[in-house]
Short mmCIF file of C-alpha atoms and ligand atoms in Angstrom, two decimals:
data_model
loop_
_atom_site.label_atom_id
_atom_site.label_comp_id
_atom_site.label_asym_id
_atom_site.label_seq_id
_atom_site.Cartn_x
_atom_site.Cartn_y
_atom_site.Cartn_z
CA UNK A 223 32.67 34.73 20.57
CA UNK A 224 34.21 36.14 17.34
CA UNK A 225 31.90 38.65 15.63
CA UNK A 226 29.00 37.80 17.92
CA UNK A 227 26.47 40.60 18.17
CA UNK A 228 25.70 39.46 21.74
CA UNK A 229 24.74 42.51 23.84
CA UNK A 230 25.00 41.29 27.42
CA UNK A 231 25.01 44.85 28.78
CA UNK A 232 21.61 45.45 27.17
CA UNK A 233 20.32 42.12 28.53
CA UNK A 234 21.29 43.36 32.01
CA UNK A 235 19.27 46.55 31.53
CA UNK A 236 16.38 44.37 30.37
CA UNK A 237 16.69 42.36 33.59
CA UNK A 238 16.06 45.52 35.65
CA UNK A 239 13.13 46.52 33.47
CA UNK A 240 11.60 43.02 33.65
CA UNK A 241 11.99 42.95 37.44
CA UNK A 242 9.72 45.99 37.73
CA UNK A 243 7.25 44.93 35.04
CA UNK A 244 6.86 41.44 36.51
CA UNK A 245 5.73 42.91 39.85
CA UNK A 246 3.06 44.92 38.04
CA UNK A 247 1.97 41.95 35.88
CA UNK A 248 1.55 39.58 38.82
CA UNK A 249 -0.34 42.23 40.79
CA UNK A 250 -3.23 41.74 38.33
CA UNK A 251 -3.37 37.95 38.43
CA UNK A 252 -5.04 37.24 41.77
CA UNK A 253 -4.29 34.12 43.78
CA UNK A 254 -2.26 32.07 41.32
CA UNK A 255 -1.38 29.35 43.85
CA UNK A 256 -5.10 28.69 44.25
CA UNK A 257 -5.57 28.66 40.46
CA UNK A 258 -3.00 25.84 40.14
CA UNK A 259 -4.24 23.97 43.22
CA UNK A 260 -7.66 23.88 41.56
CA UNK A 261 -6.13 22.24 38.47
CA UNK A 262 -5.53 25.38 36.33
CA UNK A 263 -3.20 25.60 33.36
CA UNK A 264 -1.98 28.73 31.57
CA UNK A 265 -1.08 26.97 28.31
CA UNK A 266 -3.10 27.62 25.16
CA UNK A 267 -4.26 24.78 22.87
CA UNK A 268 -1.91 25.94 20.07
CA UNK A 269 1.29 25.20 22.02
CA UNK A 270 -0.19 22.06 23.58
CA UNK A 271 -0.83 20.78 20.05
CA UNK A 272 2.73 21.54 18.89
CA UNK A 273 4.25 20.05 22.05
CA UNK A 274 2.43 16.75 21.62
CA UNK A 275 2.64 14.22 24.44
CA UNK A 276 5.36 15.42 26.87
CA UNK A 277 4.61 12.99 29.69
CA UNK A 278 7.92 11.78 31.16
CA UNK A 279 10.07 14.00 28.88
CA UNK A 280 12.78 16.40 30.05
CA UNK A 281 11.79 19.94 29.11
CA UNK A 282 13.54 23.27 29.50
CA UNK A 283 11.35 26.34 29.33
CA UNK A 284 13.49 29.29 28.23
CA UNK A 285 12.51 32.80 29.33
CA UNK A 286 9.84 31.36 31.58
CA UNK A 287 9.07 34.63 33.41
CA UNK A 288 7.20 33.89 36.68
CA UNK A 289 6.81 30.20 35.88
CA UNK A 290 3.09 29.84 35.19
CA UNK A 291 3.58 28.03 31.86
CA UNK A 292 6.48 26.02 33.33
CA UNK A 293 4.20 24.67 36.07
CA UNK A 294 1.55 23.96 33.47
CA UNK A 295 4.11 21.91 31.48
CA UNK A 296 4.99 20.01 34.66
CA UNK A 297 1.32 19.30 35.10
CA UNK A 298 1.38 17.51 31.72
CA UNK A 299 3.89 15.07 33.21
CA UNK A 300 7.17 16.61 32.03
CA UNK A 301 10.29 17.10 34.16
CA UNK A 302 10.70 20.82 33.68
CA UNK A 303 13.36 23.45 34.28
CA UNK A 304 12.40 27.09 33.83
CA UNK A 305 15.07 29.70 33.08
CA UNK A 306 14.75 33.47 33.16
CA UNK A 307 17.02 36.50 33.63
CA UNK A 308 14.63 38.32 35.98
CA UNK A 309 15.25 37.93 39.73
CA UNK A 310 11.69 38.96 40.51
CA UNK A 311 10.26 36.43 38.03
CA UNK A 312 12.33 33.50 39.31
CA UNK A 313 11.66 34.34 42.97
CA UNK A 314 7.95 34.47 42.17
CA UNK A 315 8.18 31.15 40.28
CA UNK A 316 9.84 29.41 43.26
CA UNK A 317 7.08 30.64 45.55
CA UNK A 318 4.33 29.68 43.08
CA UNK A 319 5.76 26.13 42.77
CA UNK A 320 5.68 25.86 46.56
CA UNK A 321 2.15 27.26 46.89
CA UNK A 322 0.80 25.02 44.15
CA UNK A 323 2.69 21.87 45.15
CA UNK A 324 3.93 21.35 41.57
CA UNK A 325 7.50 20.12 41.03
CA UNK A 326 9.70 22.20 38.74
CA UNK A 327 13.24 23.58 38.86
CA UNK A 328 13.77 27.32 38.31
CA UNK A 329 17.11 28.97 37.55
CA UNK A 330 17.90 32.64 37.16
CA UNK A 331 20.32 33.30 34.32
CA UNK A 332 20.83 35.04 31.03
CA UNK A 333 19.57 32.46 28.54
CA UNK A 334 22.88 32.58 26.62
CA UNK A 335 24.94 31.78 29.75
CA UNK A 336 22.52 29.09 30.85
CA UNK A 337 22.57 27.32 27.47
CA UNK A 338 26.37 27.43 27.33
CA UNK A 339 26.70 25.87 30.79
CA UNK A 340 23.92 23.33 30.28
CA UNK A 341 25.64 21.93 27.17
CA UNK A 342 28.32 20.42 29.42
CA UNK A 343 25.85 18.99 31.92
CA UNK A 344 22.61 17.60 30.49
CA UNK A 345 20.58 17.12 27.36
CA UNK A 346 16.84 17.71 26.97
CA UNK A 347 14.02 16.16 24.95
CA UNK A 348 12.26 19.50 24.46
CA UNK A 349 13.20 23.15 24.56
CA UNK A 350 10.10 25.33 24.82
CA UNK A 351 9.87 29.09 24.42
CA UNK A 352 6.85 31.28 23.88
CA UNK A 353 4.97 34.57 23.63
CA UNK A 354 7.40 37.46 23.70
CA UNK A 355 10.73 35.67 24.12
CA UNK A 356 12.58 35.99 20.77
CA UNK A 357 12.55 39.80 20.79
CA UNK A 358 14.94 39.86 23.79
CA UNK A 359 17.67 37.86 22.04
CA UNK A 360 20.57 39.93 20.69
CA UNK A 361 22.30 37.01 18.91
CA UNK A 362 19.87 34.72 17.15
CA UNK A 363 22.49 32.42 15.60
CA UNK A 364 24.17 31.83 18.95
CA UNK A 365 20.79 31.13 20.55
CA UNK A 366 19.93 28.54 17.87
CA UNK A 367 23.37 26.86 18.02
CA UNK A 368 23.25 26.62 21.79
CA UNK A 369 19.74 25.18 21.74
CA UNK A 370 20.91 22.52 19.27
CA UNK A 371 23.77 21.68 21.65
CA UNK A 372 21.46 20.83 24.58
CA UNK A 373 18.92 18.73 22.64
CA UNK A 374 18.98 14.94 22.68
CA UNK A 375 19.07 13.25 19.29
CA UNK A 376 15.47 13.45 18.13
CA UNK A 377 14.81 16.27 20.60
CA UNK A 378 12.73 19.28 19.55
CA UNK A 379 12.50 23.03 19.96
CA UNK A 380 8.87 24.15 20.19
CA UNK A 381 8.40 27.87 19.72
CA UNK A 382 5.07 29.72 19.91
CA UNK A 383 5.51 33.43 19.31
CA UNK A 384 3.87 36.70 18.45
CA UNK A 385 4.43 37.40 14.77
CA UNK A 386 7.01 40.02 13.72
CA UNK A 387 4.47 41.39 11.22
CA UNK A 388 2.26 42.40 14.19
CA UNK A 389 5.21 44.42 15.56
CA UNK A 390 5.20 46.69 12.49
CA UNK A 391 1.97 48.36 13.57
CA UNK A 392 1.17 50.97 16.20
CA UNK A 393 -1.77 50.60 18.58
CA UNK A 394 -4.10 52.26 15.98
CA UNK A 395 -2.84 49.79 13.34
CA UNK A 396 -0.91 52.47 11.46
CA UNK A 397 2.28 51.13 9.87
CA UNK A 398 4.94 52.61 12.15
CA UNK A 399 7.92 50.24 12.48
CA UNK A 400 10.15 48.54 9.89
CA UNK A 401 10.03 44.77 9.42
CA UNK A 402 13.75 44.40 8.60
CA UNK A 403 16.07 45.57 11.38
CA UNK A 404 19.29 43.61 10.79
CA UNK A 405 19.67 42.86 14.49
CA UNK A 406 19.67 46.53 15.50
CA UNK A 407 18.45 47.17 19.07
CA UNK A 408 15.20 49.06 19.51
CA UNK A 409 15.35 50.98 22.80
CA UNK A 410 12.22 51.89 24.75
CA UNK A 411 12.92 54.65 27.28
CA UNK A 412 9.74 53.75 29.15
CA UNK A 413 10.84 50.11 29.49
CA UNK A 414 8.69 46.97 29.62
CA UNK A 415 5.08 48.09 29.94
CA UNK A 416 2.23 46.78 32.02
CA UNK A 417 0.72 45.00 29.02
CA UNK A 418 -1.17 42.70 31.39
CA UNK A 419 -3.24 45.69 32.55
CA UNK A 420 -3.70 46.73 28.90
CA UNK A 421 -4.94 43.24 27.96
CA UNK A 422 -6.98 42.87 31.16
CA UNK A 423 -8.79 39.48 31.29
CA UNK A 424 -6.95 38.46 28.09
CA UNK A 425 -3.80 37.85 30.13
CA UNK A 426 -5.30 37.47 33.61
CA UNK A 427 -8.25 35.21 32.82
CA UNK A 428 -8.75 33.73 36.27
CA UNK A 429 -9.72 36.81 38.20
CA UNK A 430 -8.34 40.14 36.92
CA UNK A 431 -7.31 42.46 39.78
CA UNK A 432 -6.75 46.23 39.58
CA UNK A 433 -3.37 45.69 41.32
CA UNK A 434 -0.63 48.25 40.65
CA UNK A 435 -2.17 51.29 38.94
CA UNK A 436 -0.57 53.64 36.39
CA UNK A 437 2.62 51.61 36.31
CA UNK A 438 5.67 53.51 35.16
CA UNK A 439 8.89 51.54 34.57
CA UNK A 440 12.02 53.39 35.76
CA UNK A 441 14.28 51.19 33.58
CA UNK A 442 14.50 51.32 29.81
CA UNK A 443 14.46 48.15 27.72
CA UNK A 444 16.04 46.97 24.46
CA UNK A 445 14.36 44.66 21.95
CA UNK A 446 15.63 42.91 18.85
CA UNK A 447 12.93 42.31 16.26
CA UNK A 448 13.80 39.35 14.06
CA UNK A 449 11.97 38.45 10.85
CA UNK A 450 10.57 34.98 10.20
CA UNK A 451 13.27 34.35 7.57
CA UNK A 452 16.02 35.21 10.06
CA UNK A 453 14.55 32.96 12.75
CA UNK A 454 14.08 29.93 10.51
CA UNK A 455 17.48 30.42 8.86
CA UNK A 456 19.23 30.56 12.27
CA UNK A 457 17.57 27.28 13.28
CA UNK A 458 18.40 25.54 9.98
CA UNK A 459 22.01 26.75 10.11
CA UNK A 460 22.27 25.26 13.61
CA UNK A 461 21.55 21.90 11.97
CA UNK A 462 17.95 21.59 13.14
CA UNK A 463 15.28 20.22 10.80
CA UNK A 464 12.06 22.17 10.31
CA UNK A 465 9.01 19.99 10.77
CA UNK A 466 6.25 22.53 11.49
CA UNK A 467 5.71 26.20 10.70
CA UNK A 468 2.23 27.62 11.31
CA UNK A 469 0.84 31.15 11.27
CA UNK A 470 -2.31 32.30 13.05
CA UNK A 471 -4.57 35.33 12.30
CA UNK A 472 -5.16 36.01 16.02
CA UNK A 473 -3.11 36.51 19.16
CA UNK A 474 -3.69 34.53 22.32
CA UNK A 475 -4.56 36.78 25.24
CA UNK A 476 -2.55 39.82 24.18
CA UNK A 477 -4.32 42.87 22.74
CA UNK A 478 -1.68 44.83 20.79
CA UNK A 479 -4.21 47.09 19.00
CA UNK A 480 -7.22 49.23 19.91
CA UNK A 481 -10.69 47.72 19.50
CA UNK A 482 -9.57 44.13 19.00
CA UNK A 483 -12.31 41.57 18.60
CA UNK A 484 -12.22 38.81 21.20
CA UNK A 485 -13.38 35.35 20.17
CA UNK A 486 -13.75 32.27 22.41
CA UNK A 487 -10.51 30.95 23.89
CA UNK A 488 -9.16 34.51 24.38
CA UNK A 489 -8.30 34.77 20.68
CA UNK A 490 -7.80 38.45 19.81
CA UNK A 491 -8.45 39.45 16.19
CA UNK A 492 -7.92 42.87 14.52
CA UNK A 493 -11.02 45.12 14.58
CA UNK A 494 -13.86 44.54 12.10
CA UNK A 495 -13.18 45.75 8.54
CA UNK A 496 -9.40 45.33 8.96
CA UNK A 497 -7.80 42.84 6.54
CA UNK A 498 -6.24 39.97 8.44
CA UNK A 499 -2.55 39.83 9.28
CA UNK A 500 -0.54 37.07 10.97
CA UNK A 501 -0.41 37.71 14.73
CA UNK A 502 1.29 34.51 15.95
CA UNK A 503 3.41 31.71 14.58
CA UNK A 504 4.51 28.29 15.80
CA UNK A 505 7.69 26.45 14.88
CA UNK A 506 8.87 22.94 15.64
CA UNK A 507 12.42 21.93 14.70
CA UNK A 508 14.01 18.59 15.48
CA UNK A 509 17.59 17.47 16.04
CA UNK A 510 18.53 14.54 13.78
CA UNK A 511 17.09 11.16 14.54
CA UNK A 512 13.50 10.20 14.46
CA UNK A 513 11.11 10.10 17.38
CA UNK A 514 7.42 9.41 17.57
CA UNK A 515 5.61 12.71 17.56
CA UNK A 516 2.15 12.28 18.90
CA UNK A 517 0.22 15.36 17.62
C1 SAM B 30 7.20 38.15 27.61
S1 SAM B 30 8.12 37.28 28.80
C2 SAM B 30 7.88 35.61 28.31
C3 SAM B 30 6.71 35.07 29.04
C4 SAM B 30 6.61 33.58 28.90
N1 SAM B 30 6.04 33.22 27.66
C5 SAM B 30 5.81 32.95 30.02
O1 SAM B 30 5.74 31.74 30.02
O2 SAM B 30 5.28 33.65 30.88
C6 SAM B 30 9.80 37.52 28.31
C7 SAM B 30 10.75 36.99 29.37
O3 SAM B 30 12.07 36.97 28.82
C8 SAM B 30 12.97 37.20 29.88
N2 SAM B 30 14.27 37.58 29.31
C9 SAM B 30 14.58 38.67 28.59
N3 SAM B 30 15.87 38.64 28.21
C10 SAM B 30 16.39 37.48 28.70
C11 SAM B 30 17.66 36.88 28.66
N4 SAM B 30 18.69 37.46 28.01
N5 SAM B 30 17.85 35.70 29.29
C12 SAM B 30 16.82 35.09 29.96
N6 SAM B 30 15.59 35.62 30.05
C13 SAM B 30 15.37 36.81 29.42
C14 SAM B 30 12.30 38.30 30.69
O4 SAM B 30 12.80 38.39 31.99
C15 SAM B 30 10.83 37.85 30.63
O5 SAM B 30 10.49 37.10 31.75
#
């Protein structure tokens, strides 16, 4: 790919880091098979609203991690494929599908390779991606172009993400990181953290378990913080049409700062007396055509 900033070697390091972190994350989540057997869903109302009615649609869930949201999408009647680079996450997802008796396909791959190969095989009604996915993508334009290439006419990308403005602040809400990074990698020597333990019942609502304690990741990780303008521009340049862009003053489940205020529905707000900032955003873009969107 001429002039592509794609950093596959960094994605591979991220795979190792995610393998370790995923073990720690799932160690806190109790019996997830039982949760699904009892009718549970891990989706939040914000993404359910943007997805609309997905019954009978073909959906690919990119960067699906251990498959909890993928199985929840299947439960809404979609035919779902989950894709993730982490071996640990995809192995866990296969087992969780078995334990919960929910049908879904899971494939382990770098999202860029998977999208390239899928373009020659099948098209999808919906591409879904959420909560901590975009920051692992080294080439945003290639990602957007490849998503456009696997969508049916009238198909949609639904993205629900943590806001890049939230990533500018340290845990004490001091302004520590730049907003504009121009695609430069941000390397964390301590790798993907056990943010599930840090968020406690925010991210393990069913039955938080102590699980793995004092997790230390032996593999470093590399993130790519993209601004909202860069994300929307990449999607528009791929020929997709923007139909929804929403920002939210809270984050679902995740507690990025000290002393966050939890409101019903696991909505985490900045501490009292802190002016609000956007903590999540949702985007829907559509490929050509016109379909009924049942919000
Ligand atoms: C924060 S998690 C996303 C969690 C997701 N919202 C869910 O449903 O649980 C980020 C995921 O991106 C995956 N990932 C990172 N880089 C990737 C890549 N290049 N290709 C595919 N998956 C990748 C990681 O393995 C990890 O599972």
